[in-house]
PDB file of C-alpha atoms in Angstrom:
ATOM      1  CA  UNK B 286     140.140 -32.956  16.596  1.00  0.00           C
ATOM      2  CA  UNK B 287     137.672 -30.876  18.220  1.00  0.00           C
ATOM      3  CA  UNK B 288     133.983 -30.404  16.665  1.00  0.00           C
ATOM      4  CA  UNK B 289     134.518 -28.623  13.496  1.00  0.00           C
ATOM      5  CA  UNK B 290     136.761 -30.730  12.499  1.00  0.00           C
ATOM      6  CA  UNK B 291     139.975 -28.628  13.277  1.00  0.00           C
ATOM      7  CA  UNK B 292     143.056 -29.958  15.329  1.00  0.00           C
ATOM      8  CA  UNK B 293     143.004 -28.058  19.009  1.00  0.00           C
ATOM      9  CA  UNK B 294     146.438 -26.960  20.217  1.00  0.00           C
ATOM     10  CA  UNK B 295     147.679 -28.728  23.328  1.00  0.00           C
ATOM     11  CA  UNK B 296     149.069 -26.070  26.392  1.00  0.00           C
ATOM     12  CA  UNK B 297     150.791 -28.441  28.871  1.00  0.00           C
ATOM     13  CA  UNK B 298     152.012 -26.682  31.635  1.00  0.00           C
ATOM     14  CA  UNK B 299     154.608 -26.999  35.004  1.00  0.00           C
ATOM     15  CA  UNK B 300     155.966 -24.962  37.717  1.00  0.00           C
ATOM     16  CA  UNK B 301     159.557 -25.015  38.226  1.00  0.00           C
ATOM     17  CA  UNK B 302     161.112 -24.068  41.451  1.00  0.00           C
ATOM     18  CA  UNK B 303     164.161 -21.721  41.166  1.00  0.00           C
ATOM     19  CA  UNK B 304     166.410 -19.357  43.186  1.00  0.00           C
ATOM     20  CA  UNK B 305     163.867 -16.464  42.206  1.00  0.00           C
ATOM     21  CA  UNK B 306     160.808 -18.297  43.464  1.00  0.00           C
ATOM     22  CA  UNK B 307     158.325 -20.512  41.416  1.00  0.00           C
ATOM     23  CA  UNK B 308     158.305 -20.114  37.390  1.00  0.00           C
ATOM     24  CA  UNK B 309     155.393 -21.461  35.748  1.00  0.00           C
ATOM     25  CA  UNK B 310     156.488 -22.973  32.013  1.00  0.00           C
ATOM     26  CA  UNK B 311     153.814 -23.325  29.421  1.00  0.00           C
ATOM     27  CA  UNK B 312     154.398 -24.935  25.959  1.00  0.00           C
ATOM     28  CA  UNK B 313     152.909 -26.043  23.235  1.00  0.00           C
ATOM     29  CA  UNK B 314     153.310 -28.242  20.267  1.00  0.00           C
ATOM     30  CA  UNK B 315     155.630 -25.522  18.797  1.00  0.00           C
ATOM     31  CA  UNK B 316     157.506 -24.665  21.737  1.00  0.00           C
ATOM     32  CA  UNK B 317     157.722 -22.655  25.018  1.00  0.00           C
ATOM     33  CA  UNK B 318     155.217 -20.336  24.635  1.00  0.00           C
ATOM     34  CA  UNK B 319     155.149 -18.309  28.463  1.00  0.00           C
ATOM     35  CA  UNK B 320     157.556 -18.418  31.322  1.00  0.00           C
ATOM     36  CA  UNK B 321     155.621 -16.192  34.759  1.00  0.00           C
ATOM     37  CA  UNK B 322     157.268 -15.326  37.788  1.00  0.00           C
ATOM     38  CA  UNK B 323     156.560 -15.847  40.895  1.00  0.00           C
ATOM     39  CA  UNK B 324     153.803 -19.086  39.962  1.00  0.00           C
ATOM     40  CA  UNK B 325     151.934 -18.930  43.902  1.00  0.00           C
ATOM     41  CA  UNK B 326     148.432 -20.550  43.367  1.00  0.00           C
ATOM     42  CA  UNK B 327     146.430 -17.379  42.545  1.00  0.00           C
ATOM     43  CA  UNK B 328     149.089 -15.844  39.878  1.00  0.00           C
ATOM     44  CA  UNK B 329     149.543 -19.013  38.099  1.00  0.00           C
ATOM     45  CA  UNK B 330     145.539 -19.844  37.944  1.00  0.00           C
ATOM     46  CA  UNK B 331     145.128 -16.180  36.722  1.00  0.00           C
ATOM     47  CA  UNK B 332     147.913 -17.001  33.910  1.00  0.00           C
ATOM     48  CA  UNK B 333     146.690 -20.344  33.158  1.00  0.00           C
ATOM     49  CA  UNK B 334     143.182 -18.481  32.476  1.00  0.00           C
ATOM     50  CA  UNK B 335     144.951 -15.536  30.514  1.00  0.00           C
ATOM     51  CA  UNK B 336     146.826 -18.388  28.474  1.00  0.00           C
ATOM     52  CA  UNK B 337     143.657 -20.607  27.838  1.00  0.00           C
ATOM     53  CA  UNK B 338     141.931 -17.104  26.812  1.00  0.00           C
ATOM     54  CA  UNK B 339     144.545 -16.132  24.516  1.00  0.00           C
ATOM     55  CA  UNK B 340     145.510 -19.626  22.847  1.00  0.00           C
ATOM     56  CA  UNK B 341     141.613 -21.149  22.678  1.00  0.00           C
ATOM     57  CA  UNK B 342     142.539 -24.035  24.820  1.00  0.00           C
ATOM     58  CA  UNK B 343     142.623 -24.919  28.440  1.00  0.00           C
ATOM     59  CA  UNK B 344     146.250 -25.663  29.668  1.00  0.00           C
ATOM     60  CA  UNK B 345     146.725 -29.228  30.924  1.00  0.00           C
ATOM     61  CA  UNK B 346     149.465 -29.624  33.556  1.00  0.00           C
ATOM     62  CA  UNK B 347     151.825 -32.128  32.778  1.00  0.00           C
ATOM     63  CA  UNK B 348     155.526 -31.841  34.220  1.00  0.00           C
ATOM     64  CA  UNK B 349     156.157 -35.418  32.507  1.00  0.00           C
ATOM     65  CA  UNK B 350     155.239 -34.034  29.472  1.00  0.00           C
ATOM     66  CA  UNK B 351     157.932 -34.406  26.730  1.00  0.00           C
ATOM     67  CA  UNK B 352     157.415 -30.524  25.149  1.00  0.00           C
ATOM     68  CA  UNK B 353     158.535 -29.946  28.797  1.00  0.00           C
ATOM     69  CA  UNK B 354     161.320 -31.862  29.522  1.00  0.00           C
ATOM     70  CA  UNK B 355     164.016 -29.853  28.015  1.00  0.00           C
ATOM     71  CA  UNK B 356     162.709 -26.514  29.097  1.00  0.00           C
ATOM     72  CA  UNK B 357     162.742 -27.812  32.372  1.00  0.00           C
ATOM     73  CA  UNK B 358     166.321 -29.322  32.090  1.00  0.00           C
ATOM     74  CA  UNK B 359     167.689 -25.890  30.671  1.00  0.00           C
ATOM     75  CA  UNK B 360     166.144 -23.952  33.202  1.00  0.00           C
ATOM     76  CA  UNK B 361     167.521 -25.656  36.318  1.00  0.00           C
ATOM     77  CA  UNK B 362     171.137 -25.908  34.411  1.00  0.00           C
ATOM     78  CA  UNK B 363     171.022 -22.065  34.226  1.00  0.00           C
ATOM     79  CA  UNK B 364     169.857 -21.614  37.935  1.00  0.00           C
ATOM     80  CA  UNK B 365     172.677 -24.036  38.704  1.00  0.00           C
ATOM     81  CA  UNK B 366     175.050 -21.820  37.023  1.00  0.00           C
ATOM     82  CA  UNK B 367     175.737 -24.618  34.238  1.00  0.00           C
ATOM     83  CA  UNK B 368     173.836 -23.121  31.097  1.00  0.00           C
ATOM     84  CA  UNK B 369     174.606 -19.845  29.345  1.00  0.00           C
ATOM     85  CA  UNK B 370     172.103 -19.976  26.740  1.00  0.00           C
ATOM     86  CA  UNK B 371     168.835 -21.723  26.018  1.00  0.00           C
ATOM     87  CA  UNK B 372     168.484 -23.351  23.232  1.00  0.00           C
ATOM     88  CA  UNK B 373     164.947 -24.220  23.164  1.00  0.00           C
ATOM     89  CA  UNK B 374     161.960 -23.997  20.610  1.00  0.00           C
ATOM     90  CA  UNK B 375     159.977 -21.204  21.383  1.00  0.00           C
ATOM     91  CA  UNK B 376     156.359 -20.413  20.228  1.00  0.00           C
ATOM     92  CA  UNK B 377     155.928 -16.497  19.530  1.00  0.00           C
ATOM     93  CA  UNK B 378     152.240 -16.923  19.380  1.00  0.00           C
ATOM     94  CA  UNK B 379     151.792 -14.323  22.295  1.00  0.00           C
ATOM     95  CA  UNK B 380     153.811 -11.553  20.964  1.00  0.00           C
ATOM     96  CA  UNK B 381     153.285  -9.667  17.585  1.00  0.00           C
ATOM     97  CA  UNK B 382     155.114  -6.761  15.348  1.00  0.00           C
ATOM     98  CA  UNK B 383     157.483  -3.955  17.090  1.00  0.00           C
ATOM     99  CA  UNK B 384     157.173  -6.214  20.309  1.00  0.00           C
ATOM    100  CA  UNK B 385     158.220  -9.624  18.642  1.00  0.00           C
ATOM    101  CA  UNK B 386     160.958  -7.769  16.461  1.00  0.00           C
ATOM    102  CA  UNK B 387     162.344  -6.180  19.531  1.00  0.00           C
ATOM    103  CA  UNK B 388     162.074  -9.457  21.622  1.00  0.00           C
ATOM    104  CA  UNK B 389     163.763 -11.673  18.858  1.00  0.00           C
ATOM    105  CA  UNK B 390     166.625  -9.139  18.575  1.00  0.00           C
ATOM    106  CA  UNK B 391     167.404  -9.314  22.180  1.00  0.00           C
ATOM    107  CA  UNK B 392     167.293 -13.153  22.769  1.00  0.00           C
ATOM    108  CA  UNK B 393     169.668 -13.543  19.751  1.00  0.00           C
ATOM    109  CA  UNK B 394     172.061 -10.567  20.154  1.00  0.00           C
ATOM    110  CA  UNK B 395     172.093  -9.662  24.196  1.00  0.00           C
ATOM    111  CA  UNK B 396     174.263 -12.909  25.330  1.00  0.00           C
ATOM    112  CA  UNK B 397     174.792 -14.140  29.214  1.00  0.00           C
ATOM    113  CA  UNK B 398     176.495 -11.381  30.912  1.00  0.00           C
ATOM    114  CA  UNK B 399     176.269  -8.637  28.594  1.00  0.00           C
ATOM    115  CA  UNK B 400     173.577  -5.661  29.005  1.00  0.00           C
ATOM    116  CA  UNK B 401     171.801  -3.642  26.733  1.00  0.00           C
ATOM    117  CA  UNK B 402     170.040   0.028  27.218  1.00  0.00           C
ATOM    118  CA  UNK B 403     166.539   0.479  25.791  1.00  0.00           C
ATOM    119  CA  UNK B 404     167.166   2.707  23.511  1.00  0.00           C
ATOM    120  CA  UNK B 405     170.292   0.747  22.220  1.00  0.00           C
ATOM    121  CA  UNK B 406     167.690  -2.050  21.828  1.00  0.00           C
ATOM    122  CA  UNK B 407     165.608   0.072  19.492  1.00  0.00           C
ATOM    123  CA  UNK B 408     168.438   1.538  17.495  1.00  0.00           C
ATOM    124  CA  UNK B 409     169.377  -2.052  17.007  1.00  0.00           C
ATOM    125  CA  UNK B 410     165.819  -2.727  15.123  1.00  0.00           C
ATOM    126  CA  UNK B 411     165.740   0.324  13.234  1.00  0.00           C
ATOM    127  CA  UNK B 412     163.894   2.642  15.684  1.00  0.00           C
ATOM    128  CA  UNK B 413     166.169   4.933  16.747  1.00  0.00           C
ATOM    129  CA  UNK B 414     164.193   7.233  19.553  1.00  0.00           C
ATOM    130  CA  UNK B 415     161.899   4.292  20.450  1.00  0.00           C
ATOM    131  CA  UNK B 416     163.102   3.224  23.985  1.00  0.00           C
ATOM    132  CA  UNK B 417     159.640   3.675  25.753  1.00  0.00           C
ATOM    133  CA  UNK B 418     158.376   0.872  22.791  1.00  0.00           C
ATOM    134  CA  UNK B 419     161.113  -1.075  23.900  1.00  0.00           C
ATOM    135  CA  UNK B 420     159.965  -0.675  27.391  1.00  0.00           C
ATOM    136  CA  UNK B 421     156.600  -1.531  26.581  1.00  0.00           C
ATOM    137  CA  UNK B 422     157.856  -4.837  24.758  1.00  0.00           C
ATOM    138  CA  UNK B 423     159.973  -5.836  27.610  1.00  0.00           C
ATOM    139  CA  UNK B 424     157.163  -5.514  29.938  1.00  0.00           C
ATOM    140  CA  UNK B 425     154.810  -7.647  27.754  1.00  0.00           C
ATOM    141  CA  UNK B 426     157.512 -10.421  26.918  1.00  0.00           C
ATOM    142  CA  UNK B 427     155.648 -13.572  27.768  1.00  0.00           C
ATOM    143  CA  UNK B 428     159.504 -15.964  28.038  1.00  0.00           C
ATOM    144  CA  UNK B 429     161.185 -13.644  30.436  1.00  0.00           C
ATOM    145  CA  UNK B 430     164.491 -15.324  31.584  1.00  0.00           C
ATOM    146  CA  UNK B 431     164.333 -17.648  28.447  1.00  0.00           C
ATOM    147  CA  UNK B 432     164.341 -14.532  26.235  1.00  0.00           C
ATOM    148  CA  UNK B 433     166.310 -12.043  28.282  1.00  0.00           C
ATOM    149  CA  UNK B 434     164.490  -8.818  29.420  1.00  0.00           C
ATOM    150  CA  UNK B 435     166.429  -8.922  32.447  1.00  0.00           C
ATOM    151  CA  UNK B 436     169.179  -7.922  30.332  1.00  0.00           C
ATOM    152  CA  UNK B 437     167.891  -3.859  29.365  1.00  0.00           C
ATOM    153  CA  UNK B 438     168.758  -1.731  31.523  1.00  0.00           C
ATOM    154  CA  UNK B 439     168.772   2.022  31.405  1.00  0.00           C
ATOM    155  CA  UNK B 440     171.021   4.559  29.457  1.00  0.00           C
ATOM    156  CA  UNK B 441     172.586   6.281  32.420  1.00  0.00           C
ATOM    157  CA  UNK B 442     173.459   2.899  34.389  1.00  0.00           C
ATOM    158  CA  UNK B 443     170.489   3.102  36.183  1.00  0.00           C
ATOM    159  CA  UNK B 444     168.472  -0.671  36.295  1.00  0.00           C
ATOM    160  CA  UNK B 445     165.017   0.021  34.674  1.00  0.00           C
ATOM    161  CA  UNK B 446     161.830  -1.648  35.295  1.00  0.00           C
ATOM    162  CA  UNK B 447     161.164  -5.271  35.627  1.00  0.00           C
ATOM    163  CA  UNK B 448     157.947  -7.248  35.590  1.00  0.00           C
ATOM    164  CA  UNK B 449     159.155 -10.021  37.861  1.00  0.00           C
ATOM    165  CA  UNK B 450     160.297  -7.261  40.464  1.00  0.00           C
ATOM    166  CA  UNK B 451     163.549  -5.214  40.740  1.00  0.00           C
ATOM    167  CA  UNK B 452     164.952  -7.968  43.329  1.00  0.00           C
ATOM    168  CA  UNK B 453     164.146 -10.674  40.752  1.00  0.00           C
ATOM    169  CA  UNK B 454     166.350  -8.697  37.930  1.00  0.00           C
ATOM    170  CA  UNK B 455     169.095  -8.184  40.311  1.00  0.00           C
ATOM    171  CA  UNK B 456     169.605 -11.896  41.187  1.00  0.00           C
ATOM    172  CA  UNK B 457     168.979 -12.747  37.663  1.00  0.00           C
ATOM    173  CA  UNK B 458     171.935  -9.834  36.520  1.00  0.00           C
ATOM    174  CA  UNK B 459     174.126 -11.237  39.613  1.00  0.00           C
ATOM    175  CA  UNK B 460     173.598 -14.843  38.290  1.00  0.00           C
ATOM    176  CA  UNK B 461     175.143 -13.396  35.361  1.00  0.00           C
ATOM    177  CA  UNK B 462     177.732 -11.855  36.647  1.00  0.00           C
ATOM    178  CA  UNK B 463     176.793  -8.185  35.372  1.00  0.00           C
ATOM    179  CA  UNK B 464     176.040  -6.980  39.206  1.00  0.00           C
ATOM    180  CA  UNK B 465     177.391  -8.511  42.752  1.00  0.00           C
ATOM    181  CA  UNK B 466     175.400 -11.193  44.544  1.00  0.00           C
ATOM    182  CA  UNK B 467     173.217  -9.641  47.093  1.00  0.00           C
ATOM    183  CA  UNK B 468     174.154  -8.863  50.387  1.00  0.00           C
ATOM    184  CA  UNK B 469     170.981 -10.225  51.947  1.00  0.00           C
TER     185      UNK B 469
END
């Protein structure tokens, strides 16, 4: 219990190495609560101080830790080209209304090696004409990989945006199956 009496939320935190570079994993007592790409020193102390900012706790890193374990098993079993789905607890704590609709929809109806379009996405949540939301939402998902952003591409074939980085969407889509492994 902290001072007043009220029960703090533990953060415990890891960084998992993967075939698209370093992936910080966060969770807490409720689940995975923030997956971030490329986890180099500076961008995963700047997300460990976004995280403690936004949950009211300091994250404590613990790659031992039990809310970790399985997040960290399903992760390298998808990598490995073992694991199709995750099937993992997830706290939603850091996404809210159109954005949490929009991200629930696509981790539970966009499977492994199927795509979606943006505005297909919105249709799919009752806002027909809202692909820039969806955008928006995908670029603010805080369990990208776990819940698939990857997976939204544009209308007209084209790939779309990607916060981890267009080269980190096309290995992830390759891994998939949905495009052809790289070249180089």
């Amino acid at each position: 219990m902290d001072s007043h009496g009220q029960y703090e939320q533990q953060v415990v935190w890891t960084v998992v190495a993967t075939d698209i570079g370093p992936l910080l994993l966060a969770a807490t007592g409720t689940g995975l609560v923030n997956v971030v790409f490329h986890a180099t020193d500076a961008v995963r102390d700047k997300s460990l101080g976004r995280l403690a900012d936004r949950l009211g706790t300091t994250p404590v890193e613990a790659p031992g830790s039990p809310l970790l374990a399985e997040a960290i098993r399903q992760v390298e079993a998808y990598f490995a080209g073992e694991r199709r789905t995750f099937e993992l607890p997830l706290d939603w704590s850091l996404s809210s209304g159109f954005n949490r609709q929009v991200l629930r929809e696509l981790a539970s109806g966009v499977p492994f090696g199927a795509v979606v379009g943006y505005g297909d996405l919105a249709s799919r949540v009752g806002q027909p004409g809202a692909a820039q939301a969806v955008g928006v939402a995908m670029g603010s998902n805080p369990l990208p990989v776990i819940v698939p952003c990857h997976r939204v591409v544009e209308s007209d074939g084209g790939i779309g945006g990607f916060g981890g980085g267009l080269e980190t969407k096309r290995k992830l889509l390759a891994l998939e199956g949905v495009l052809p492994e790289p070249l180089f």
